[in-house]
Coordinates of C-alpha atoms in Angstrom, one line a residue:
Chain A
M23 CA -45.4 -4.3 -31.6
T24 CA -46.1 -7.9 -30.9
T25 CA -47.8 -9.0 -27.7
M26 CA -44.5 -10.5 -26.6
D27 CA -42.7 -7.2 -27.0
S28 CA -45.4 -5.3 -25.2
R29 CA -45.4 -7.7 -22.4
L30 CA -41.6 -7.1 -21.9
Q31 CA -42.1 -3.3 -22.2
E32 CA -44.7 -3.5 -19.5
L33 CA -42.1 -4.8 -17.1
V34 CA -40.1 -1.5 -17.5
E35 CA -43.2 0.4 -16.6
R36 CA -44.1 -1.9 -13.7
D37 CA -40.6 -1.7 -12.2
R38 CA -40.2 2.0 -12.2
S39 CA -41.0 2.2 -8.6
H40 CA -40.2 -1.4 -7.7
E41 CA -38.6 -1.9 -4.3
C42 CA -38.5 -5.0 -2.3
Q43 CA -36.7 -6.7 0.6
G44 CA -34.1 -8.0 -1.8
F45 CA -32.8 -11.5 -2.3
G46 CA -30.0 -13.2 -0.4
Q47 CA -27.6 -12.0 2.3
D48 CA -26.9 -8.8 0.4
H49 CA -30.6 -8.0 -0.1
V50 CA -30.1 -7.5 -3.8
C51 CA -33.0 -5.9 -5.6
V52 CA -33.2 -5.5 -9.4
R53 CA -35.5 -3.6 -11.8
V54 CA -36.1 -4.1 -15.5
V55 CA -35.1 -0.8 -17.0
A56 CA -34.9 -1.2 -20.8
V57 CA -35.9 -3.7 -23.4
A58 CA -34.9 -3.9 -27.1
K59 CA -34.7 -6.2 -30.1
L60 CA -31.4 -8.0 -30.4
P61 CA -31.1 -10.1 -33.6
S62 CA -27.9 -12.0 -33.3
R63 CA -25.9 -14.6 -35.2
F64 CA -27.4 -17.1 -32.7
G65 CA -31.1 -16.3 -33.3
D66 CA -33.7 -13.7 -32.7
F67 CA -33.5 -12.2 -29.2
R68 CA -34.6 -9.4 -27.0
I69 CA -32.1 -7.9 -24.6
V70 CA -33.4 -6.8 -21.2
A71 CA -31.3 -4.5 -19.0
F72 CA -31.6 -4.6 -15.3
W73 CA -30.7 -2.0 -12.6
N74 CA -29.6 -3.3 -9.2
N75 CA -29.2 -1.7 -5.8
R76 CA -25.7 -3.1 -5.0
D77 CA -23.3 -1.9 -7.7
Q78 CA -23.1 -0.1 -11.0
K79 CA -23.2 -3.3 -13.1
D80 CA -26.0 -3.6 -15.6
H81 CA -27.0 -7.2 -15.6
I82 CA -28.7 -8.5 -18.7
A83 CA -31.2 -11.0 -19.8
I84 CA -31.0 -12.3 -23.4
V85 CA -34.5 -13.5 -24.1
H86 CA -35.8 -15.7 -26.9
G87 CA -39.5 -16.2 -27.5
D88 CA -42.3 -15.4 -25.2
V89 CA -41.2 -16.0 -21.6
V90 CA -43.3 -13.6 -19.5
G91 CA -45.7 -15.8 -17.6
A92 CA -44.4 -19.0 -19.2
E93 CA -43.6 -22.3 -17.5
D94 CA -40.6 -24.6 -18.0
V95 CA -38.5 -21.9 -19.6
P96 CA -34.9 -23.0 -20.5
V97 CA -32.5 -20.8 -18.6
R98 CA -28.7 -20.5 -18.6
V99 CA -27.0 -18.4 -16.0
H100 CA -23.7 -17.0 -17.4
S101 CA -21.2 -15.0 -15.4
E102 CA -19.3 -12.4 -17.3
C103 CA -15.8 -13.4 -18.4
L104 CA -14.2 -10.7 -20.5
T105 CA -11.2 -12.8 -21.5
G106 CA -13.3 -15.8 -22.5
D107 CA -16.5 -14.3 -23.8
V108 CA -14.9 -11.4 -25.8
I109 CA -11.3 -12.2 -26.4
G110 CA -11.8 -16.0 -26.9
S111 CA -9.3 -16.9 -24.2
L112 CA -8.4 -20.6 -24.0
R113 CA -7.8 -20.4 -20.3
C114 CA -11.4 -21.1 -19.7
D115 CA -14.4 -22.4 -21.7
C116 CA -16.7 -19.4 -21.0
R117 CA -17.1 -18.5 -24.7
D118 CA -18.1 -22.0 -25.7
Q119 CA -20.5 -22.2 -22.8
L120 CA -22.1 -18.9 -23.7
E121 CA -22.3 -19.5 -27.5
T122 CA -23.7 -23.0 -27.0
A123 CA -26.4 -21.6 -24.6
L124 CA -27.4 -18.9 -27.1
Q125 CA -27.4 -21.3 -30.0
K126 CA -29.5 -23.9 -28.2
I127 CA -31.9 -21.4 -26.8
G128 CA -32.1 -19.6 -30.2
Q129 CA -33.4 -22.8 -31.7
M130 CA -35.9 -23.5 -28.9
E131 CA -39.4 -22.1 -28.6
R132 CA -38.3 -19.9 -25.8
G133 CA -35.5 -19.4 -23.3
V134 CA -33.3 -17.0 -21.4
V135 CA -29.6 -16.4 -20.9
L136 CA -28.9 -14.4 -17.8
Y137 CA -25.7 -12.6 -18.3
L138 CA -24.3 -11.5 -14.9
R139 CA -21.8 -8.7 -15.0
Q140 CA -19.7 -9.4 -12.0
E141 CA -16.3 -10.5 -13.0
G142 CA -14.2 -11.4 -10.0
R143 CA -17.0 -10.6 -7.5
G144 CA -17.2 -7.0 -8.4
I145 CA -13.6 -6.4 -7.6
G146 CA -12.8 -6.4 -11.3
L147 CA -10.8 -8.0 -14.0
A148 CA -7.4 -7.1 -12.5
N149 CA -7.6 -9.8 -9.8
K150 CA -8.5 -12.4 -12.3
I151 CA -5.4 -11.5 -14.3
R152 CA -3.4 -11.6 -11.1
A153 CA -4.7 -15.2 -10.5
Y154 CA -3.6 -16.0 -14.0
A155 CA -0.2 -14.5 -13.3
L156 CA 0.1 -16.7 -10.2
Q157 CA -0.7 -19.7 -12.3
D158 CA 1.9 -18.7 -14.8
Q159 CA 4.4 -18.9 -12.0
G160 CA 3.2 -22.3 -11.2
M161 CA 1.3 -21.2 -8.0
D162 CA -2.3 -22.1 -7.8
T163 CA -3.4 -22.2 -4.2
V164 CA -7.0 -22.2 -3.1
E165 CA -6.3 -19.6 -0.4
A166 CA -4.8 -17.1 -2.9
N167 CA -7.6 -17.6 -5.4
L168 CA -10.3 -17.1 -2.7
A169 CA -8.5 -14.0 -1.5
L170 CA -8.4 -12.7 -5.1
G171 CA -12.2 -12.9 -5.1
F172 CA -13.3 -15.8 -7.2
R173 CA -16.9 -16.1 -7.8
D174 CA -19.5 -15.6 -5.1
D175 CA -22.2 -18.1 -6.1
E176 CA -24.5 -17.1 -3.4
R177 CA -24.8 -13.6 -4.7
D178 CA -24.9 -14.7 -8.3
Y179 CA -27.9 -16.8 -7.7
A180 CA -29.7 -14.3 -5.6
I181 CA -29.5 -11.8 -8.5
A182 CA -30.4 -14.5 -11.0
A183 CA -33.5 -15.5 -9.0
H184 CA -34.7 -11.9 -8.7
M185 CA -34.2 -11.4 -12.5
L186 CA -36.2 -14.5 -13.3
Q187 CA -38.9 -13.4 -10.9
S188 CA -38.9 -9.9 -12.5
L189 CA -39.4 -11.5 -15.9
G190 CA -42.5 -13.2 -14.6
I191 CA -41.1 -16.7 -15.4
G192 CA -43.2 -19.4 -13.6
S193 CA -40.8 -22.3 -13.7
V194 CA -37.4 -23.0 -15.4
H195 CA -35.4 -25.8 -16.9
L196 CA -32.0 -24.9 -15.7
M197 CA -29.2 -25.5 -18.1
T198 CA -26.3 -26.6 -15.9
N199 CA -24.0 -29.5 -15.1
N200 CA -23.9 -28.6 -11.5
P201 CA -27.0 -30.0 -9.6
A202 CA -26.1 -27.7 -6.6
K203 CA -27.2 -24.7 -8.7
V204 CA -30.7 -26.1 -8.8
Q205 CA -31.0 -25.9 -5.0
Q206 CA -29.4 -22.5 -5.0
L207 CA -32.1 -21.1 -7.3
E208 CA -34.9 -23.0 -5.5
Q209 CA -33.8 -21.5 -2.2
Y210 CA -34.8 -18.1 -3.6
G211 CA -38.2 -19.4 -4.5
I212 CA -37.6 -20.2 -8.2
N213 CA -39.4 -23.4 -9.3
V214 CA -36.8 -25.5 -11.2
S215 CA -38.9 -28.1 -12.9
R216 CA -35.9 -29.8 -14.6
R217 CA -32.1 -29.7 -15.0
L218 CA -30.8 -29.8 -18.6
P219 CA -27.2 -30.9 -18.9
H220 CA -25.1 -28.2 -20.7
L221 CA -23.1 -30.2 -23.2
L222 CA -20.6 -28.4 -25.4
P223 CA -20.0 -29.6 -29.0
P224 CA -16.4 -30.8 -29.5
N225 CA -14.1 -28.3 -31.3
P226 CA -10.4 -28.1 -31.9
H227 CA -10.0 -26.0 -28.7
N228 CA -11.7 -28.4 -26.3
R229 CA -10.7 -31.7 -27.9
F230 CA -8.2 -32.3 -25.1
Y231 CA -11.1 -32.9 -22.7
L232 CA -12.0 -36.0 -24.6
E233 CA -8.4 -37.2 -24.8
T234 CA -6.9 -36.5 -21.4
K235 CA -7.9 -37.7 -18.0
A236 CA -8.8 -35.0 -15.5
Q237 CA -6.0 -34.2 -13.0
R238 CA -6.8 -33.9 -9.3
S239 CA -10.1 -32.3 -8.4
G240 CA -11.3 -32.1 -12.0
H241 CA -8.4 -29.9 -13.3
F242 CA -7.7 -30.4 -16.9
I243 CA -4.4 -29.4 -18.5
D244 CA -4.9 -28.2 -22.0
F245 CA -2.7 -28.2 -25.1
T246 CA -0.7 -25.2 -23.8
G247 CA 0.1 -27.0 -20.6
L248 CA -2.0 -24.6 -18.5
P249 CA -4.9 -25.7 -16.4
R250 CA -8.2 -24.9 -18.0
L251 CA -10.3 -23.1 -15.5
Q252 CA -14.0 -23.6 -14.7
E253 CA -14.9 -20.0 -14.4
Q254 CA -18.6 -20.6 -14.7
S255 CA -18.5 -22.9 -11.6
D256 CA -20.1 -25.5 -13.7
P257 CA -18.1 -28.5 -14.8
V258 CA -17.3 -28.6 -18.5
I259 CA -18.8 -31.5 -20.3
I260 CA -18.1 -32.1 -24.0
E261 CA -20.5 -34.2 -26.0
G262 CA -19.0 -37.7 -26.0
M263 CA -17.1 -37.2 -22.8
P264 CA -17.8 -39.8 -20.0
E265 CA -19.5 -37.8 -17.2
Chain B
M20 CA 5.6 -15.0 27.1
R21 CA 3.1 -17.5 25.9
Q22 CA -0.2 -16.4 24.4
E23 CA -3.1 -18.1 22.6
V24 CA -3.3 -15.4 19.9
I25 CA -1.0 -12.5 19.1
V26 CA -1.9 -9.7 16.8
I27 CA 0.9 -7.7 15.3
G28 CA -0.3 -4.2 14.5
G29 CA -2.7 -2.1 16.5
G30 CA -4.4 -0.4 13.5
I31 CA -8.0 -0.8 12.8
A32 CA -7.7 -4.2 11.2
G33 CA -5.7 -5.7 14.1
L34 CA -7.8 -4.1 16.8
Q35 CA -11.1 -5.3 15.3
C36 CA -9.7 -8.8 14.8
A37 CA -8.4 -8.8 18.4
R38 CA -11.7 -7.4 19.7
E39 CA -13.8 -10.1 18.2
L40 CA -11.4 -12.8 19.3
H41 CA -11.4 -11.4 22.8
Q42 CA -15.2 -11.2 22.9
A43 CA -15.3 -14.9 21.9
G44 CA -13.2 -15.6 25.0
R45 CA -9.8 -16.0 23.3
E46 CA -6.8 -14.7 25.1
V47 CA -5.3 -12.1 22.8
L48 CA -2.3 -9.8 23.0
V49 CA -1.9 -6.9 20.5
L50 CA 1.7 -5.8 19.8
E51 CA 1.9 -2.2 18.5
R52 CA 5.1 -0.4 17.4
A53 CA 3.9 3.1 18.1
R54 CA 3.1 4.9 21.4
G55 CA -0.7 4.6 20.7
V56 CA -3.2 2.5 18.8
G57 CA -4.9 3.4 15.6
G58 CA -2.1 3.1 13.0
R59 CA -3.0 5.3 10.1
L60 CA -6.2 6.5 11.7
A61 CA -4.1 9.1 13.3
T62 CA -4.8 12.2 15.3
R63 CA -2.3 14.4 17.1
R64 CA -2.7 17.5 19.1
Y65 CA -1.4 21.1 18.8
E66 CA -2.0 23.0 22.1
G67 CA -4.6 20.4 22.9
Q68 CA -6.5 20.8 19.7
P69 CA -6.9 17.5 17.8
I70 CA -5.7 17.3 14.2
D71 CA -6.5 14.2 12.0
F72 CA -3.6 13.6 9.6
G73 CA -4.4 10.2 8.2
P74 CA -7.9 9.9 6.8
M75 CA -9.9 13.1 7.1
F76 CA -13.1 11.3 7.8
I77 CA -14.4 7.7 8.2
H78 CA -16.7 6.6 5.5
G79 CA -18.5 3.4 4.7
Q80 CA -21.9 1.7 4.0
N81 CA -21.4 -1.7 5.6
P82 CA -24.1 -2.0 8.3
A83 CA -21.8 -3.8 10.9
F84 CA -19.0 -1.2 10.3
L85 CA -21.3 1.7 10.6
K86 CA -22.8 0.3 13.8
A87 CA -19.3 0.1 15.3
V88 CA -18.5 3.7 14.2
K89 CA -21.8 4.9 15.6
G90 CA -20.8 3.3 19.0
T91 CA -17.9 5.7 19.4
E92 CA -18.7 8.5 21.9
G93 CA -19.1 11.9 20.3
V94 CA -19.2 10.6 16.7
I95 CA -21.1 12.8 14.2
F96 CA -22.5 11.9 10.8
P97 CA -22.9 15.5 9.5
S98 CA -25.6 15.3 6.9
A99 CA -23.9 17.7 4.4
W100 CA -20.3 17.2 5.3
P101 CA -17.8 18.3 4.0
R102 CA -20.0 21.4 4.0
Y103 CA -18.1 23.1 1.1
L104 CA -16.3 20.9 -1.2
Q105 CA -14.3 23.1 -3.5
G106 CA -12.5 21.9 -6.6
H107 CA -13.3 18.9 -8.6
G108 CA -10.4 16.8 -7.7
Q109 CA -10.8 13.2 -6.6
P110 CA -10.9 12.2 -3.0
C111 CA -8.4 9.4 -2.1
Q112 CA -11.2 6.9 -2.3
P113 CA -13.3 7.9 -5.3
N114 CA -16.3 6.2 -3.8
A115 CA -16.2 8.3 -0.6
F116 CA -19.0 10.5 -1.8
E117 CA -21.1 7.9 -3.6
G118 CA -24.7 7.1 -3.0
E119 CA -25.0 5.0 0.1
E120 CA -21.7 6.0 1.7
Q121 CA -22.0 7.7 5.1
R122 CA -19.3 10.0 6.4
A123 CA -18.4 10.3 10.1
I124 CA -16.1 12.7 12.0
L125 CA -15.1 12.9 15.7
P126 CA -14.6 16.2 17.3
A127 CA -12.1 14.5 19.7
G128 CA -10.2 13.2 16.6
L129 CA -10.7 10.2 14.5
N130 CA -8.2 8.2 16.5
A131 CA -10.9 8.0 19.3
F132 CA -12.5 5.2 17.2
A133 CA -9.4 3.1 17.5
K134 CA -9.1 3.8 21.2
D135 CA -12.6 2.7 21.6
L136 CA -11.9 -0.6 19.8
A137 CA -8.9 -1.2 22.0
A138 CA -10.7 -0.3 25.2
D139 CA -11.0 -3.9 26.7
L140 CA -7.9 -5.3 24.9
K141 CA -4.5 -6.2 26.2
V142 CA -2.2 -4.0 24.1
Q143 CA 1.6 -3.7 24.5
L144 CA 2.7 -0.4 22.9
Q145 CA 6.2 0.5 21.6
T146 CA 6.9 -3.0 20.7
T147 CA 8.3 -3.8 17.2
V148 CA 8.4 -7.4 16.2
T149 CA 11.5 -8.0 14.1
Q150 CA 11.5 -11.8 13.6
V151 CA 8.9 -14.6 13.4
T152 CA 10.0 -18.2 13.6
P153 CA 7.5 -21.0 13.5
D154 CA 8.5 -24.1 15.5
A155 CA 6.9 -27.1 17.1
E156 CA 5.6 -25.0 20.0
G157 CA 4.2 -22.1 18.1
F158 CA 5.2 -18.9 16.4
A159 CA 8.2 -17.5 18.2
L160 CA 8.4 -13.7 18.0
T161 CA 11.4 -11.6 18.8
T162 CA 11.1 -7.8 19.3
E163 CA 13.5 -5.0 18.7
A164 CA 14.0 -4.8 22.5
G165 CA 14.9 -8.5 22.7
Q166 CA 11.6 -9.6 24.2
T167 CA 10.2 -13.0 23.0
F168 CA 6.7 -14.2 22.6
L169 CA 5.1 -17.5 21.7
C170 CA 1.6 -18.1 20.2
R171 CA -0.3 -20.8 18.3
D172 CA -2.3 -18.3 16.2
L173 CA -0.6 -15.3 14.8
V174 CA -2.3 -12.3 13.1
V175 CA -0.3 -9.9 11.1
A176 CA -2.2 -6.7 10.5
L177 CA 0.3 -4.2 9.2
A178 CA 0.5 -2.2 6.0
L179 CA 1.0 -4.5 3.0
E180 CA 4.7 -3.9 2.5
E181 CA 5.4 -4.2 6.3
T182 CA 3.5 -7.5 6.3
L183 CA 5.7 -8.8 3.5
A184 CA 8.8 -7.6 5.2
L185 CA 7.8 -9.6 8.4
L186 CA 6.9 -12.7 6.4
A187 CA 10.4 -12.5 4.8
T188 CA 11.9 -13.0 8.3
M189 CA 10.4 -16.4 8.4
P190 CA 12.2 -19.4 7.0
V191 CA 10.9 -20.5 3.6
Q192 CA 7.7 -22.4 4.0
P193 CA 5.7 -23.9 1.2
E194 CA 2.5 -22.4 2.7
L195 CA 4.0 -18.9 2.4
V196 CA 5.5 -19.0 -1.1
G197 CA 2.1 -18.6 -2.9
I198 CA 1.0 -15.9 -0.4
Q199 CA 4.1 -13.9 -0.8
A200 CA 3.8 -14.1 -4.6
L201 CA 0.2 -13.0 -4.3
L202 CA 0.9 -10.1 -2.0
G203 CA 3.9 -9.1 -4.2
M204 CA 1.5 -8.2 -6.9
F205 CA -0.1 -5.5 -4.8
A206 CA 1.3 -2.2 -3.5
S207 CA 0.5 0.8 -1.3
V208 CA 0.9 4.4 -2.3
P209 CA 2.7 7.0 -0.2
S210 CA 1.5 10.4 0.9
L211 CA 3.7 13.2 2.3
T212 CA 1.6 15.1 4.8
L213 CA 2.0 18.5 6.5
L214 CA 0.1 19.7 9.5
A215 CA 0.0 23.5 10.0
A216 CA -1.6 25.7 12.7
Y217 CA -2.6 29.4 12.3
P218 CA -4.0 32.1 14.6
R219 CA -7.8 32.4 14.5
E220 CA -7.6 35.8 12.8
V221 CA -6.4 34.4 9.4
P222 CA -9.0 34.7 6.5
A223 CA -9.8 31.0 6.7
P224 CA -11.8 29.8 3.7
E225 CA -15.4 28.5 3.8
W226 CA -14.7 24.9 2.9
D227 CA -13.9 21.8 4.9
I228 CA -11.8 19.9 2.4
L229 CA -10.3 21.1 -0.9
Y230 CA -9.5 18.5 -3.6
P231 CA -7.5 20.6 -6.1
D232 CA -8.6 19.5 -9.5
Q233 CA -5.6 20.7 -11.6
S234 CA -2.8 19.9 -9.2
A235 CA -0.4 17.1 -9.9
S236 CA 1.1 17.6 -6.5
L237 CA -1.7 18.1 -4.0
Q238 CA -4.1 15.4 -3.1
L239 CA -6.1 17.5 -0.6
I240 CA -6.1 20.3 1.9
S241 CA -8.3 19.7 4.9
Q242 CA -9.3 22.6 7.1
D243 CA -9.2 20.4 10.2
S244 CA -10.3 23.1 12.6
R245 CA -13.7 23.0 11.1
K246 CA -14.2 19.5 12.6
R247 CA -13.6 21.0 16.1
E248 CA -16.0 22.6 18.5
S249 CA -14.8 26.2 19.1
P250 CA -11.3 25.7 17.9
E251 CA -8.4 27.9 19.3
F252 CA -6.5 27.7 16.0
I253 CA -7.1 27.4 12.3
T254 CA -5.4 24.1 11.3
L255 CA -4.7 22.7 7.9
V256 CA -3.6 19.3 6.8
I257 CA -2.0 19.2 3.4
Q258 CA -1.5 15.8 1.7
G259 CA 0.7 15.2 -1.4
R260 CA -0.3 13.0 -4.3
P261 CA 1.2 9.5 -4.4
G262 CA 3.5 10.1 -7.4
W263 CA 4.7 13.5 -6.1
S264 CA 5.2 12.0 -2.7
A265 CA 7.1 9.0 -4.0
Q266 CA 9.6 11.3 -5.7
R267 CA 10.3 13.2 -2.5
M268 CA 10.3 10.4 0.0
A269 CA 14.1 10.4 0.3
L270 CA 14.4 14.2 0.8
P271 CA 14.8 15.8 4.2
N272 CA 11.4 16.7 5.7
E273 CA 12.0 20.5 5.6
V274 CA 12.5 20.4 1.9
W275 CA 9.2 18.8 0.9
A276 CA 7.3 20.4 3.8
A277 CA 8.3 23.9 2.5
E278 CA 7.1 22.8 -0.9
L279 CA 3.8 21.6 0.4
L280 CA 3.2 24.8 2.3
K281 CA 3.9 26.9 -0.8
L282 CA 1.6 24.7 -3.0
A283 CA -1.2 25.1 -0.4
A284 CA -0.7 28.9 -0.2
E285 CA -1.2 29.0 -4.0
Q286 CA -4.5 27.3 -3.6
V287 CA -5.8 29.0 -0.4
G288 CA -3.9 32.4 0.1
A289 CA -0.6 33.9 1.1
W290 CA -1.4 33.7 4.8
V291 CA -0.8 29.9 4.6
N292 CA 2.9 30.7 4.2
Q293 CA 3.0 32.1 7.8
P294 CA 2.1 29.2 10.1
L295 CA 2.5 29.3 13.9
W296 CA 3.6 25.7 13.8
T297 CA 4.0 22.9 11.3
S298 CA 4.7 19.2 11.6
P299 CA 5.6 16.9 8.7
H300 CA 4.6 13.2 8.5
R301 CA 5.7 10.7 5.9
W302 CA 3.0 8.1 5.2
R303 CA 5.2 5.7 3.3
Y304 CA 2.3 3.2 2.9
A305 CA -0.6 5.6 3.0
R306 CA -3.3 3.5 1.4
V307 CA -4.1 1.0 -1.4
D308 CA -5.6 2.4 -4.6
R309 CA -8.8 1.0 -6.0
G310 CA -8.2 -2.1 -8.0
N311 CA -5.5 -3.1 -5.6
E312 CA -7.5 -5.0 -3.1
L313 CA -8.2 -8.6 -2.2
S314 CA -11.7 -9.8 -1.4
R315 CA -10.9 -11.4 2.0
P316 CA -8.2 -11.9 4.6
I317 CA -5.7 -14.8 4.3
L318 CA -5.6 -17.6 6.8
T319 CA -3.1 -20.4 6.3
T320 CA -2.5 -23.4 8.5
F321 CA 1.0 -24.8 8.8
D322 CA 1.7 -28.6 9.0
N323 CA 1.9 -28.6 12.8
G324 CA -1.4 -26.8 13.2
L325 CA -0.1 -23.2 13.7
R326 CA -2.3 -20.7 12.0
L327 CA -1.2 -17.4 10.4
G328 CA -3.8 -14.8 9.5
L329 CA -3.2 -11.7 7.5
A330 CA -5.6 -8.7 7.6
G331 CA -5.5 -5.0 6.7
D332 CA -6.9 -2.5 4.2
V333 CA -5.7 -4.5 1.2
F334 CA -7.6 -7.6 2.3
S335 CA -11.1 -6.2 1.7
P336 CA -12.7 -4.4 -1.3
G337 CA -12.8 -0.7 -1.3
G338 CA -9.8 0.1 0.8
G339 CA -9.6 2.6 3.7
V340 CA -10.8 2.3 7.3
Q341 CA -13.9 0.3 6.5
A342 CA -11.9 -2.3 4.5
A343 CA -9.4 -2.6 7.3
W344 CA -12.1 -3.1 9.9
L345 CA -14.0 -5.6 7.7
S346 CA -10.9 -7.6 7.0
G347 CA -10.1 -7.8 10.7
S348 CA -13.6 -8.9 11.5
A349 CA -13.6 -11.5 8.7
L350 CA -10.3 -12.9 9.9
A351 CA -11.5 -13.2 13.5
H352 CA -14.6 -15.0 12.1
R353 CA -12.4 -17.4 10.2
L354 CA -10.1 -18.0 13.2
L355 CA -13.0 -18.8 15.4
N356 CA -15.0 -20.9 12.9
E357 CA -12.5 -22.7 10.7
V358 CA -11.5 -26.1 11.9
R359 CA -7.8 -26.4 12.7
L360 CA -6.3 -28.8 10.1

């Protein structure tokens, strides 16, 4: 076992009896419960499973290189999106965002993708599909989407902060296009030494971003005539697109 | 009659919403169709002995909700209740027995929680609102008895389908179309329920609630008398499963009631077929199933500044009494804190 692997394994041992006040309004507490190798098409990773005291969702850190005790670690926080991440849905850009993050981090010295398992604020996938169904009927109201349970950033970032702390990461370079995320993480005591814009390479599926002007409030209508959703609460920026 | 806020529906969601608005100094009137408050958190009496025939217990983990429940006089959080849980069937809310959930009962009947919430409130009972019309002055409400009310803020806290039916009495409004489409994707499930009383001498079983694991018909049998201090009678509450209940909703009460009694006797013993008394109740909109919930109440502002709020068990995750209470509380918070557009 390499020192890097043993350092990660020690976190499991350390966290067996971990209990703390918790982060955020919900007092979320997490524990590192399992670590394994995860070679992937995007590079050589370790996968770290977390337990949390709030729900039955196993949040995950996908780690590249030696991050325990390291400074300036590139970090991307990704929220689960089954339709995008797995099925390759074109109603959002989640898959491109995830793949780009893994690709970039896989080529760096070190880095972490936090993969948060809380589609639709823990209410589940059904309400996201209901939101799509409303859109299909031409109804896209803020009130309906909020009621359906669109992402609760406060909680996402409380969990993310605790996970980074559990991994022993000293400071992070946060990969995001949303500067507000930097403050959200810092508010939980995470030292964000830099923000790295998260630019996606152009591909046939996101080409329209370069060709069309955004509609009101940053809504983009894609080739299918449907609005492309920003499910990662992070504006999509394609390389070559004016910011 | 002109009011600042009117809440239609004196169930847990409506009462909690009204209560928080009242505590913040708002002038609130609750209009309730039935003869008492509580909605589906229902208790009736046989020879003075309370019988809960909606939920069998209150459960939750939200600290604010538990604090409110704990404030009800006489409430008990029995540590190992239900004491004997027989069968491996699912409770109505699969999470009811999970980790951090606490379960409460009230020897005086669960409805006492609702009465407590309503204690300081202005509630007009036996008042059914049949028509809502927004105009320049406010929401004009018409009741079945021909009474009219006017308010600037209106809260509808009914079962989902009843809320939709009331919204349908309003003229088409752009603000409402999306909300109606949204709520149209959700549905409540029914439960036919039979209450039965027996003499104390019957060989009553040693469990509190039975969730039959193999039954396609029975959701549960609650031995309600075990929640009472020195009960005069053994009482059972028998609730049918949603699918089974839906198929029988149009039948006369005595038909499905006899069927429920027979099904219960098969589970518990032949003595169940010989009650002293029975009483059927149709819960047409008994509850929402998991996965059929929104994350928060709806609040919509009309062009002229009128505000319409919707709360109820569908408007908070998890369903049940806790969800209803939380949705009412969340709606009051929004009504008090959101700036009128």
